[in-house]
XYZ file of C-alpha atoms in Angstrom:
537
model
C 27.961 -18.781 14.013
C 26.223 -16.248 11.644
C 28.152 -17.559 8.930
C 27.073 -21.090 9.575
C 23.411 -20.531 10.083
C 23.442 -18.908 6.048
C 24.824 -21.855 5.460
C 22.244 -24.055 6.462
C 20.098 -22.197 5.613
C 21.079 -21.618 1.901
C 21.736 -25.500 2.237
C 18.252 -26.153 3.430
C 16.504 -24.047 0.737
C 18.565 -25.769 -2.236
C 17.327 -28.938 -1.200
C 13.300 -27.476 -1.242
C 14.254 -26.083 -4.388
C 15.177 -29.184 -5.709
C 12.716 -31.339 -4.421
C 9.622 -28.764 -5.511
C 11.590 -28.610 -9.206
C 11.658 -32.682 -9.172
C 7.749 -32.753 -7.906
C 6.423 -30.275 -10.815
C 8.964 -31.632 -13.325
C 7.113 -35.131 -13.045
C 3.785 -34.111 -12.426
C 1.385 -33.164 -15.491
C 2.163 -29.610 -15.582
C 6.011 -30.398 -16.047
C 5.286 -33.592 -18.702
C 2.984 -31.231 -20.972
C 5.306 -28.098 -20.684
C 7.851 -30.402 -21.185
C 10.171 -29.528 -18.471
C 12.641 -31.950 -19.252
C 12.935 -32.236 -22.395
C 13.766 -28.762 -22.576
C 15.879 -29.142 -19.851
C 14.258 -26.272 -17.545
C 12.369 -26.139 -13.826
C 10.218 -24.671 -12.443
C 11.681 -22.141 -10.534
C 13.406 -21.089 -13.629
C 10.252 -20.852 -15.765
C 8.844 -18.386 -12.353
C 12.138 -16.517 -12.551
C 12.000 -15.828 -16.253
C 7.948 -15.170 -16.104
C 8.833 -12.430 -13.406
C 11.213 -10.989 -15.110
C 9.567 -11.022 -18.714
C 6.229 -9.069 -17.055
C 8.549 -6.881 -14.887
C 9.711 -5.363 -18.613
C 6.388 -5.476 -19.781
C 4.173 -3.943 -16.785
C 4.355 -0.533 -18.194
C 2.559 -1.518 -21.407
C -0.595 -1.262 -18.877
C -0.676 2.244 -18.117
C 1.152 3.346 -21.430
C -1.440 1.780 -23.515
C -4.359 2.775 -21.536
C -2.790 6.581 -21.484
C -2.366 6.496 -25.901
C -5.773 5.345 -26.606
C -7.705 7.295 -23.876
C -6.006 10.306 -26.147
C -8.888 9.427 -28.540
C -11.211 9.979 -26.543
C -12.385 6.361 -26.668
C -16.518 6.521 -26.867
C -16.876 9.569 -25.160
C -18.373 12.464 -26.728
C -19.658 15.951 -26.541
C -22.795 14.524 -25.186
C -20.310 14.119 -22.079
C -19.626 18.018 -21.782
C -20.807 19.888 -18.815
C -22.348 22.742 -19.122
C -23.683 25.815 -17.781
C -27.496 26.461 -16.942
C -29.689 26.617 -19.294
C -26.949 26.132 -22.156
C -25.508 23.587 -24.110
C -22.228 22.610 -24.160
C -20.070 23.881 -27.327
C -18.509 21.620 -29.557
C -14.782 22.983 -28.536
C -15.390 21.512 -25.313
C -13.807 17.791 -25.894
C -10.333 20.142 -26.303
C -10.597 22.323 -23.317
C -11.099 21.724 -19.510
C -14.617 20.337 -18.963
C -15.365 18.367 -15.844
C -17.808 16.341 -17.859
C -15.832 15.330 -20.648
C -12.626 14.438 -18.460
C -14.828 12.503 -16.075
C -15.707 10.362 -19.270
C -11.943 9.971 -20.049
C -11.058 9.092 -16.480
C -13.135 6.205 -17.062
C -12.723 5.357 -20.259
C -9.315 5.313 -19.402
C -10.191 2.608 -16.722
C -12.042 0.660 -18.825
C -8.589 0.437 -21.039
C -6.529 -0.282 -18.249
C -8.676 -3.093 -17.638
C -8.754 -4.027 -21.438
C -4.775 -3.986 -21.539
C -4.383 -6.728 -18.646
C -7.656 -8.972 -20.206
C -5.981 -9.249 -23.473
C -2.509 -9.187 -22.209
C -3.155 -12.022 -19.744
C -5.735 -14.150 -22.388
C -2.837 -13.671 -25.289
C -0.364 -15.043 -22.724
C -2.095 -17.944 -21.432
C -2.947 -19.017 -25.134
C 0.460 -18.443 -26.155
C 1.883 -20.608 -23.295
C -0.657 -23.130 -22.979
C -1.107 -23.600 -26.974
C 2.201 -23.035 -28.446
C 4.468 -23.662 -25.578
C 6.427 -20.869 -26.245
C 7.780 -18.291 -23.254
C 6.936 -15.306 -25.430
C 4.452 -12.819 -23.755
C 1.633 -11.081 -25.640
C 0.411 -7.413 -25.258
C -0.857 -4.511 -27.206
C 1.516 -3.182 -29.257
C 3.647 -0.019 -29.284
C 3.010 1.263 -32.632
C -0.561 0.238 -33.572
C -1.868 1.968 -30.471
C -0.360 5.612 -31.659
C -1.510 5.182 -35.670
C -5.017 4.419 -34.186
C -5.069 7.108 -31.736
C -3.169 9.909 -33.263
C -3.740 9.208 -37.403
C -7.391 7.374 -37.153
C -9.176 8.521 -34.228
C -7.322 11.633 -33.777
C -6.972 13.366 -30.523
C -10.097 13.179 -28.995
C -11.916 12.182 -31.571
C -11.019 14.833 -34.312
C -9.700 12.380 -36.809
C -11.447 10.376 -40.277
C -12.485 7.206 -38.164
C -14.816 6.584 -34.948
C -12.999 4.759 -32.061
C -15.771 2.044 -32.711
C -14.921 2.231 -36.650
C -11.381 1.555 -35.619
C -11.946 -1.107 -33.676
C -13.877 -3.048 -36.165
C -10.530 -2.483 -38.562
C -8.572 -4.198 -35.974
C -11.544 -6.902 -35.708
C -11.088 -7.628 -39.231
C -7.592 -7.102 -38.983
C -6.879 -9.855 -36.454
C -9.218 -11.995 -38.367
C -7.344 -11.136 -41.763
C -3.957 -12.228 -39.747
C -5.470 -15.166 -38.998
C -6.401 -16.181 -42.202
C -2.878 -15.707 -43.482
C -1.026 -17.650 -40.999
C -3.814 -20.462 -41.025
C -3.077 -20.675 -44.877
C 1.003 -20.435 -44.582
C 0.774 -17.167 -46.437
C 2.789 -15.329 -43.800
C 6.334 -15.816 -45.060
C 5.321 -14.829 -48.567
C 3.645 -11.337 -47.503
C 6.236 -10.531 -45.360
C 8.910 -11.029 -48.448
C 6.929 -8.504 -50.747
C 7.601 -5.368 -48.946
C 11.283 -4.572 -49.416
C 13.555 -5.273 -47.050
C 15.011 -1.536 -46.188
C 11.901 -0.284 -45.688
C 10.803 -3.399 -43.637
C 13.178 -2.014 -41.385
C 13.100 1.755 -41.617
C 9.180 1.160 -40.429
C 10.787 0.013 -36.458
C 13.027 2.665 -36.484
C 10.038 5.705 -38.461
C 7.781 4.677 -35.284
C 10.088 4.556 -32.973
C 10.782 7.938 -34.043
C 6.803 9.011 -33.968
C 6.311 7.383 -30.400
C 9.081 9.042 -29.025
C 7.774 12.093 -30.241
C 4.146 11.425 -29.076
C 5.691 10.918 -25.935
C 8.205 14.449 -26.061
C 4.102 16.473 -26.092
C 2.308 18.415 -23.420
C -0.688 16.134 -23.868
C 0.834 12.778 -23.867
C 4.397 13.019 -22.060
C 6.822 14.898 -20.559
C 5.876 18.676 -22.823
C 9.542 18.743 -24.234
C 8.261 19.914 -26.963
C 5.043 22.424 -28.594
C 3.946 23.939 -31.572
C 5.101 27.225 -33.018
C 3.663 29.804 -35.076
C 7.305 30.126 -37.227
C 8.820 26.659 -36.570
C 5.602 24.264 -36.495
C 7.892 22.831 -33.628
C 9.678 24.431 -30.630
C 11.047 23.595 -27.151
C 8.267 24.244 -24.281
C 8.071 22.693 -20.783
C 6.415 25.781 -20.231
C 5.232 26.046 -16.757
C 1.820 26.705 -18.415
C 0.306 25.913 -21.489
C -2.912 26.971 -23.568
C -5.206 23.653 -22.587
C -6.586 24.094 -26.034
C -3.424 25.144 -28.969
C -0.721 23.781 -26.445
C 1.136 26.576 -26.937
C 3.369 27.895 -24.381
C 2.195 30.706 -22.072
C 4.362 30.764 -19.462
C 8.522 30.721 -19.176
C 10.269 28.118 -21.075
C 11.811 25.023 -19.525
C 10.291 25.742 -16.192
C 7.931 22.836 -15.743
C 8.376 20.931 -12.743
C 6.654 17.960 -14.479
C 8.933 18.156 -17.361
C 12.226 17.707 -14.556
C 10.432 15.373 -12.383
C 9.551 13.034 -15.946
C 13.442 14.197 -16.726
C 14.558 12.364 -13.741
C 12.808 9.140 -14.250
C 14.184 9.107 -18.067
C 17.700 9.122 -16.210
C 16.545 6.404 -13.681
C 15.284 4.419 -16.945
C 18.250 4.969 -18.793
C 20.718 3.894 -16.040
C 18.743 0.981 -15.201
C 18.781 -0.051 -19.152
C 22.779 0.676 -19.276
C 23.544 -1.614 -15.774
C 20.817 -4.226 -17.563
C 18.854 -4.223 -14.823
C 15.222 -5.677 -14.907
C 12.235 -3.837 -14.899
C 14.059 -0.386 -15.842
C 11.147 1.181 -17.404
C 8.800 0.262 -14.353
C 11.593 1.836 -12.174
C 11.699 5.009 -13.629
C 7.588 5.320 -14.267
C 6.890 4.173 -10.755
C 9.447 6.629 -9.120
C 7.739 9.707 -11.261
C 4.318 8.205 -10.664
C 5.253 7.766 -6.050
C 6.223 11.493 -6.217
C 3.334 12.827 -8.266
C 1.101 11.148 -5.873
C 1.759 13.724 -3.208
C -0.848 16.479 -3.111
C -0.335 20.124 -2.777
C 2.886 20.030 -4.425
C 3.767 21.539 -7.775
C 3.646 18.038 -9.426
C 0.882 16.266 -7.919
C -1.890 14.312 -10.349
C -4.314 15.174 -8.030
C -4.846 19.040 -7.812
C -7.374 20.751 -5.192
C -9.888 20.609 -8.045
C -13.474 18.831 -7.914
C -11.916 16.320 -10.374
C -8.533 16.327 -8.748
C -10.801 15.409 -5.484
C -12.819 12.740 -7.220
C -9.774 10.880 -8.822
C -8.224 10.914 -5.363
C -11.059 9.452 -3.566
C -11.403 6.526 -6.228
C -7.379 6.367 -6.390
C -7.638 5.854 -2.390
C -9.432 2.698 -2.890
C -6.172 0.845 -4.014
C -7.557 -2.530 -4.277
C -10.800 -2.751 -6.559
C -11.946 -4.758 -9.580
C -13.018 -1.973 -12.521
C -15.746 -3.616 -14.632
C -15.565 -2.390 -18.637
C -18.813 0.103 -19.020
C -17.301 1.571 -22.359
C -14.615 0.188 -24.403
C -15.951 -3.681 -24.500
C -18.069 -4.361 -27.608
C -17.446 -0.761 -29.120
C -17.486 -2.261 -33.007
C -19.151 -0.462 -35.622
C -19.001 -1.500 -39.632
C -21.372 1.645 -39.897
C -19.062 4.012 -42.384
C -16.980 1.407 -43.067
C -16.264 0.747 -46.592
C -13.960 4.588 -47.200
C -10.606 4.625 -48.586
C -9.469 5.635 -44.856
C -10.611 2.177 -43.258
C -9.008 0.557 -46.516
C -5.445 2.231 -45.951
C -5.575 1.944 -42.220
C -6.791 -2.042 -42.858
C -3.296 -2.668 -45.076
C -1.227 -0.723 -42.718
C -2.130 -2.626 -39.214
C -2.390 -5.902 -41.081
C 1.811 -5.093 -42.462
C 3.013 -3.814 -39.781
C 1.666 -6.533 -37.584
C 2.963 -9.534 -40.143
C 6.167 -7.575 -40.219
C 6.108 -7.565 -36.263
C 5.249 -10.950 -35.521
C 7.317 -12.529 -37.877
C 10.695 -10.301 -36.897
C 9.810 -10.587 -33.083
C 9.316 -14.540 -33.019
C 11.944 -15.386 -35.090
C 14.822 -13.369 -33.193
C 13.236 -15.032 -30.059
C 13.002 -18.464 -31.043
C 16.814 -18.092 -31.885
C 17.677 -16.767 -28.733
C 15.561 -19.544 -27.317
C 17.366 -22.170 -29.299
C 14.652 -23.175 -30.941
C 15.308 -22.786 -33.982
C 16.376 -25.830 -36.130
C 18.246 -26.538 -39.094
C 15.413 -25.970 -41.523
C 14.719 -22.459 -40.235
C 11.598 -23.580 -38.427
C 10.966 -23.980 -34.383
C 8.429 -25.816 -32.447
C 4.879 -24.125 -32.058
C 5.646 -21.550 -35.017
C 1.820 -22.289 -37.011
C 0.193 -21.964 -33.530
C 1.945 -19.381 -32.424
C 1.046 -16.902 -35.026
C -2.453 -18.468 -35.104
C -2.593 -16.909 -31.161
C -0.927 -13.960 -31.981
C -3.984 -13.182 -34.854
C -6.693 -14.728 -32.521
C -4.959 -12.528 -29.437
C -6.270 -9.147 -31.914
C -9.590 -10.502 -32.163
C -10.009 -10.860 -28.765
C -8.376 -7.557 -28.200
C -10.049 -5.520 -30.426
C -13.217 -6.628 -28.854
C -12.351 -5.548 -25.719
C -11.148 -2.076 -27.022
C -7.824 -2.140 -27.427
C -5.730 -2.236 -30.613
C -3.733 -4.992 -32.333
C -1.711 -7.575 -29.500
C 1.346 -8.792 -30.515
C 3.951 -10.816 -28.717
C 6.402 -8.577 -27.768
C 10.405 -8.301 -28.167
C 10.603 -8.058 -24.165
C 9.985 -11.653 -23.629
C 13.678 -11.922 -24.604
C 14.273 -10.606 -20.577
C 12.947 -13.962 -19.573
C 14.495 -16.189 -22.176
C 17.839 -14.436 -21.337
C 16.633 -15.855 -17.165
C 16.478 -19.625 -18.825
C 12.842 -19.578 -19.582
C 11.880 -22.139 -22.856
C 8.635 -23.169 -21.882
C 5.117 -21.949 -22.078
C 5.155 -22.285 -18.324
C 7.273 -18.766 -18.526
C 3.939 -17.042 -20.282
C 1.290 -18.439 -18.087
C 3.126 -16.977 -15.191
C 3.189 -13.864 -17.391
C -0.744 -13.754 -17.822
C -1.117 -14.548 -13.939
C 0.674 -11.333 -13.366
C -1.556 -9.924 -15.519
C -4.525 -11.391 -13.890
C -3.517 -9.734 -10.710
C -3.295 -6.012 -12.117
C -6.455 -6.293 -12.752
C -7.162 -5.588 -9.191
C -5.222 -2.274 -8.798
C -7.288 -0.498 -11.237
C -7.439 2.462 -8.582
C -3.421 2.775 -8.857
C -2.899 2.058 -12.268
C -5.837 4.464 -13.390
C -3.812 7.755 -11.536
C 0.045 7.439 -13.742
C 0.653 10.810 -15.101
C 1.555 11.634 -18.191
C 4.822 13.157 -17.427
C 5.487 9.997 -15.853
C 4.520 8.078 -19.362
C 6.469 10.120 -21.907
C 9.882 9.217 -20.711
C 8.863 5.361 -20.968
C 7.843 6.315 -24.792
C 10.858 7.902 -25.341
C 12.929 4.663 -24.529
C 10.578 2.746 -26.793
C 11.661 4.886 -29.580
C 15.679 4.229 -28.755
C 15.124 0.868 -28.298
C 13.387 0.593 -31.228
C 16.237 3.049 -33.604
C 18.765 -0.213 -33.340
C 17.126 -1.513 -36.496
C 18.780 0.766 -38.885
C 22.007 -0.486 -38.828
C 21.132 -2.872 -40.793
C 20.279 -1.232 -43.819
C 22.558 -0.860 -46.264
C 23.079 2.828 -46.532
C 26.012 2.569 -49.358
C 22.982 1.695 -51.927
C 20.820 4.643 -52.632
C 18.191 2.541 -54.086
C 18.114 0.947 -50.051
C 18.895 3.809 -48.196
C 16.693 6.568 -50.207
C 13.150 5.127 -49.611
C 14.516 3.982 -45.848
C 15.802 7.613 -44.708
C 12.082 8.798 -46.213
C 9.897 6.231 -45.009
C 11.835 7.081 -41.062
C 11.165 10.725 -41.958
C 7.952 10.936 -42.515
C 6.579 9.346 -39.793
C 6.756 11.834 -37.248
C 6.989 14.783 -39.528
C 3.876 14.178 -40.909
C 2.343 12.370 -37.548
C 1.478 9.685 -39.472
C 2.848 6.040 -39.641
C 0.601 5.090 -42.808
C 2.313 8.228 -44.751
C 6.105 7.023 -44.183
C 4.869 3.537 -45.181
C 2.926 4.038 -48.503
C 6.088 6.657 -49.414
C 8.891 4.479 -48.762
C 7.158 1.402 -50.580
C 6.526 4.015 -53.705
C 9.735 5.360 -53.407
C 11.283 2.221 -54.164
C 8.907 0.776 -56.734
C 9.830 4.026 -58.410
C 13.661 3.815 -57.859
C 13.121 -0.073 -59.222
C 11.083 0.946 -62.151
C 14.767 2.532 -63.509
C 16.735 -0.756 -63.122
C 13.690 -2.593 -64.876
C 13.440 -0.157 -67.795
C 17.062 -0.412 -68.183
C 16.653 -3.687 -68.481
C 14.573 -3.908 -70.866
C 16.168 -1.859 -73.074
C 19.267 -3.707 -72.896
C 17.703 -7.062 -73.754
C 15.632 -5.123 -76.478
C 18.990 -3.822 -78.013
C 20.504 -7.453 -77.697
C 17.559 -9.008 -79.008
C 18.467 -6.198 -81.690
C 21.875 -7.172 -82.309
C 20.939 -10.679 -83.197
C 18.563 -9.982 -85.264
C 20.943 -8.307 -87.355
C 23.728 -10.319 -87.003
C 21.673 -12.945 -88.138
C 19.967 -11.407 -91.171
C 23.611 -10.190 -92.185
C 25.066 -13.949 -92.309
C 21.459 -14.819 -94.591
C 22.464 -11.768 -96.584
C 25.972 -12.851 -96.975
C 25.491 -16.913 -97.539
C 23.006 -15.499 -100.525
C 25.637 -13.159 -102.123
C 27.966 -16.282 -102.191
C 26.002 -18.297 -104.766
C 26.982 -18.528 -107.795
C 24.983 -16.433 -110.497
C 25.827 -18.693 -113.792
C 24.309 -21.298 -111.295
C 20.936 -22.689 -112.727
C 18.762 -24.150 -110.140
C 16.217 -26.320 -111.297
């Protein structure tokens, strides 16, 4: 009887499918995503949307978490203070209620500014391009702005508003380029092993961004003999980060350990939504208070972030981050380099990611081009402008989407369910706002493997590949800099090139040589032959 009654019931349900499938295939939604011609539904396109945002959702919090490390527009004006005294300038690096009240909400504001431009990029990209390939900030540009512009909390060569008027004029310079068909061409001048050793050099950084006491799971801390040691100290100096207390005894370090495994064994059984698994699990237990792992200490700020965290449903309105653009300071050789360096990497990104997903798409046709390519990286350049002036860096579509095309998505249909996903975080600010850090690193971490698969393709048997590849991936995080392991690779290589060329050179000069000779030798030798007793008249 049980048996029968799934029956039915599955029975019953195919038939609704069916019939609602029919319905929105006909119906002006399915006729302009093109449902049929594609030969999709609509269930499909909802399956694949989930699934695409389910490996995307932690972009929200991971974002927000990088570039609220910059301390975003807050300043020492922000400090608290004693009576009667001013706050000292050392302040933004050590525990000051004022100044981490200001990042609590600047960190808001960013959470907000990740699902805005996550959910407008995705809607454009759907609705304009027709292309099941979500948009979000991306992994990369968000830790050279933070970490090599900004710097922690400010301490870098660039304001936050500074950087956010590069990206401005980055997105606008992308723009430009794909408008004009100049994409393809820019792309081709950067050589091709260091094209790839950049994926795999900051993969490398934001795995090691997300290894640190500040950021992640606090692996990893400076030392005075080693620059680098092993910490997960069970305390730290707030200031140096420098471990004060036992090694390897920091119950945030195993708790973030454990959701790394959860991460990683979701990955390996291909389940989806992995990385949410794993950051939500950290993120339910951290919750608790009075334990050794809690987010929300018996402090006055541990109070105040619990009483706006108990809120759970509640729409955050930007106060900082939107409109922070400044051109003041602006023309430096550090805007220049930083300018170049989001503007490659992004060409580089967009044009690797929507390629490899419009072939996995089937898309792709016989000339090498796919449907919605121009207006596709026209959205992915607008998608930074928009972006940028909410306050977040460059938005990119991202590799993930290939979750949902892998679930049968091929329309934009896919991508507008995307951004309505997105549309809906935006009311769990509250929850979204309180994810540790411990709970972030491991998430980062995976980034970084994920993102290490590029470098079997480089050709490792040619030094002339292989040498400015293996420096460009080293550099990166030994010198905490994505721009370094860039401009040294592409020198590296102009400079391994400038041997082959001068070789070159020299062997055409001593052929031109040769000729010369040869052929002033056969004059020489037709003269000799004349006859002397000869009279020419």
């Amino acid at each position: 009887m049980g048996i029968g009654f799934c029956k039915k019931l599955a029975t019953s349900w195919t038939k609704m499918e069916k019939g609602l499938n029919d319905a929105v295939s006909k119906s002006l939604v399915g006729k302009y995503f093109k449902l049929e011609a594609r030969k999709s539904c609509f269930t499909r396109e909802l399956r694949a949307g989930t699934a695409t945002f389910l490996t995307m959702a932690y972009i929200i919090t991971v974002n927000a978490t990088i570039l609220t490390d910059s301390g975003g527009t807050c300043s020492l004006a922000d400090c608290s203070a004693p009576a009667n005294q001013t706050a000292t300038p050392d302040c933004i690096f050590k525990p000051n209620v004022g100044y981490e009240s200001c990042l609590s909400k600047t960190k808001s504001d960013l959470i907000v500014a990740t699902a805005l431009s996550s959910m407008i990029g995705s809607f454009a990209m759907g609705i304009l391009a027709n292309l099941p390939l979500g948009l979000a900030p991306a992994m990369g540009p968000n830790a050279y702005l933070t970490y090599n512009l900004v710097g922690f909390h400010g301490s870098g060569s660039l304001s936050y508003q500074t950087a956010m008027a590069v990206v401005l004029v980055e997105g606008f310079a992308f723009l430009a380029i794909a408008a004009f068909g100049l994409r393809a061409k820019l792309a081709r001048i950067i050589p091709h092993s260091v094209r790839l050793a950049c994926a795999a050099g900051i993969g490398l950084f934001i795995a090691f961004v997300g290894l640190q006491v500040h950021q992640g799971v606090g692996l990893v801390g400076p030392d005075p003999s080693t620059l680098v040691t092993i910490t997960a100290c069970d305390s730290t100096d707030p200031v140096t980060g420098a471990c004060t207390g036992g090694k390897m005894r920091s119950p945030t370090f195993w708790l973030g350990s454990v959701g790394f495994l959860i991460t990683s064994y979701g990955l390996m059984k291909e389940i989806k939504g992995s990385m949410i698994y794993g950051i939500l699990f950290v993120t339910l237990v951290s919750w608790i208070r009075g334990t050794a792992v809690t987010i929300f200490p018996y402090t006055a700020l541990g109070d105040t972030n619990y009483s706006n965290f108990k809120k759970v449903v509640d729409f955050h309105k930007i106060q900082s981050t939107a409109g922070a653009i400044s051109f003041a300071n602006f023309n430096t050789s550090e805007v220049w380099v930083a300018l170049v360096t989001l503007l490659y990497v992004d060409v580089l990104a967009a044009t690797g990611t929507l390629f490899t997903m419009a072939e996995m798409g089937g898309f792709v046709d016989d000339q090498g081009m796919f449907e919605g390519e121009y207006v596709a990286y026209m959205v992915d350049g607008g998608s930074t402008v928009v972006g940028s002036a909410l306050g977040v860096s460059t938005t990119a579509t991202y590799i993930e989407s290939s979750a949902g095309i892998r679930e049968g998505g091929r329309t934009g249909l896919t991508t507008v369910i995307v951004g309505l996903y997105f549309f809906l975080s935006l009311f769990f600010t509250p929850l979204l706002t309180n994810v540790p850090p411990w709970a972030i690193g491991p998430s980062l971490v995976m980034v970084g493997v994920v993102m290490m698969k590029v470098i079997k393709d480089i050709n490792w048997e040619n030094m002339k590949e292989a040498v400015p590849a293996f420096i460009t991936i080293l550099l990166m995080p030994l010198t905490y800099s994505i721009a370094n392991g860039i401009i040294a690779g592409i020198g590296l290589y102009i400079a391994l090139s400038l041997y082959d060329s001068t070789m070159g050179l020299l062997r055409r000069f001593s052929k031109l040589r040769k000729t010369v000779v040869k052929e002033h030798n056969q004059v020489s030798a037709s003269s000799s032959s004349v006859d002397p007793n000869i009279e020419v008249v």
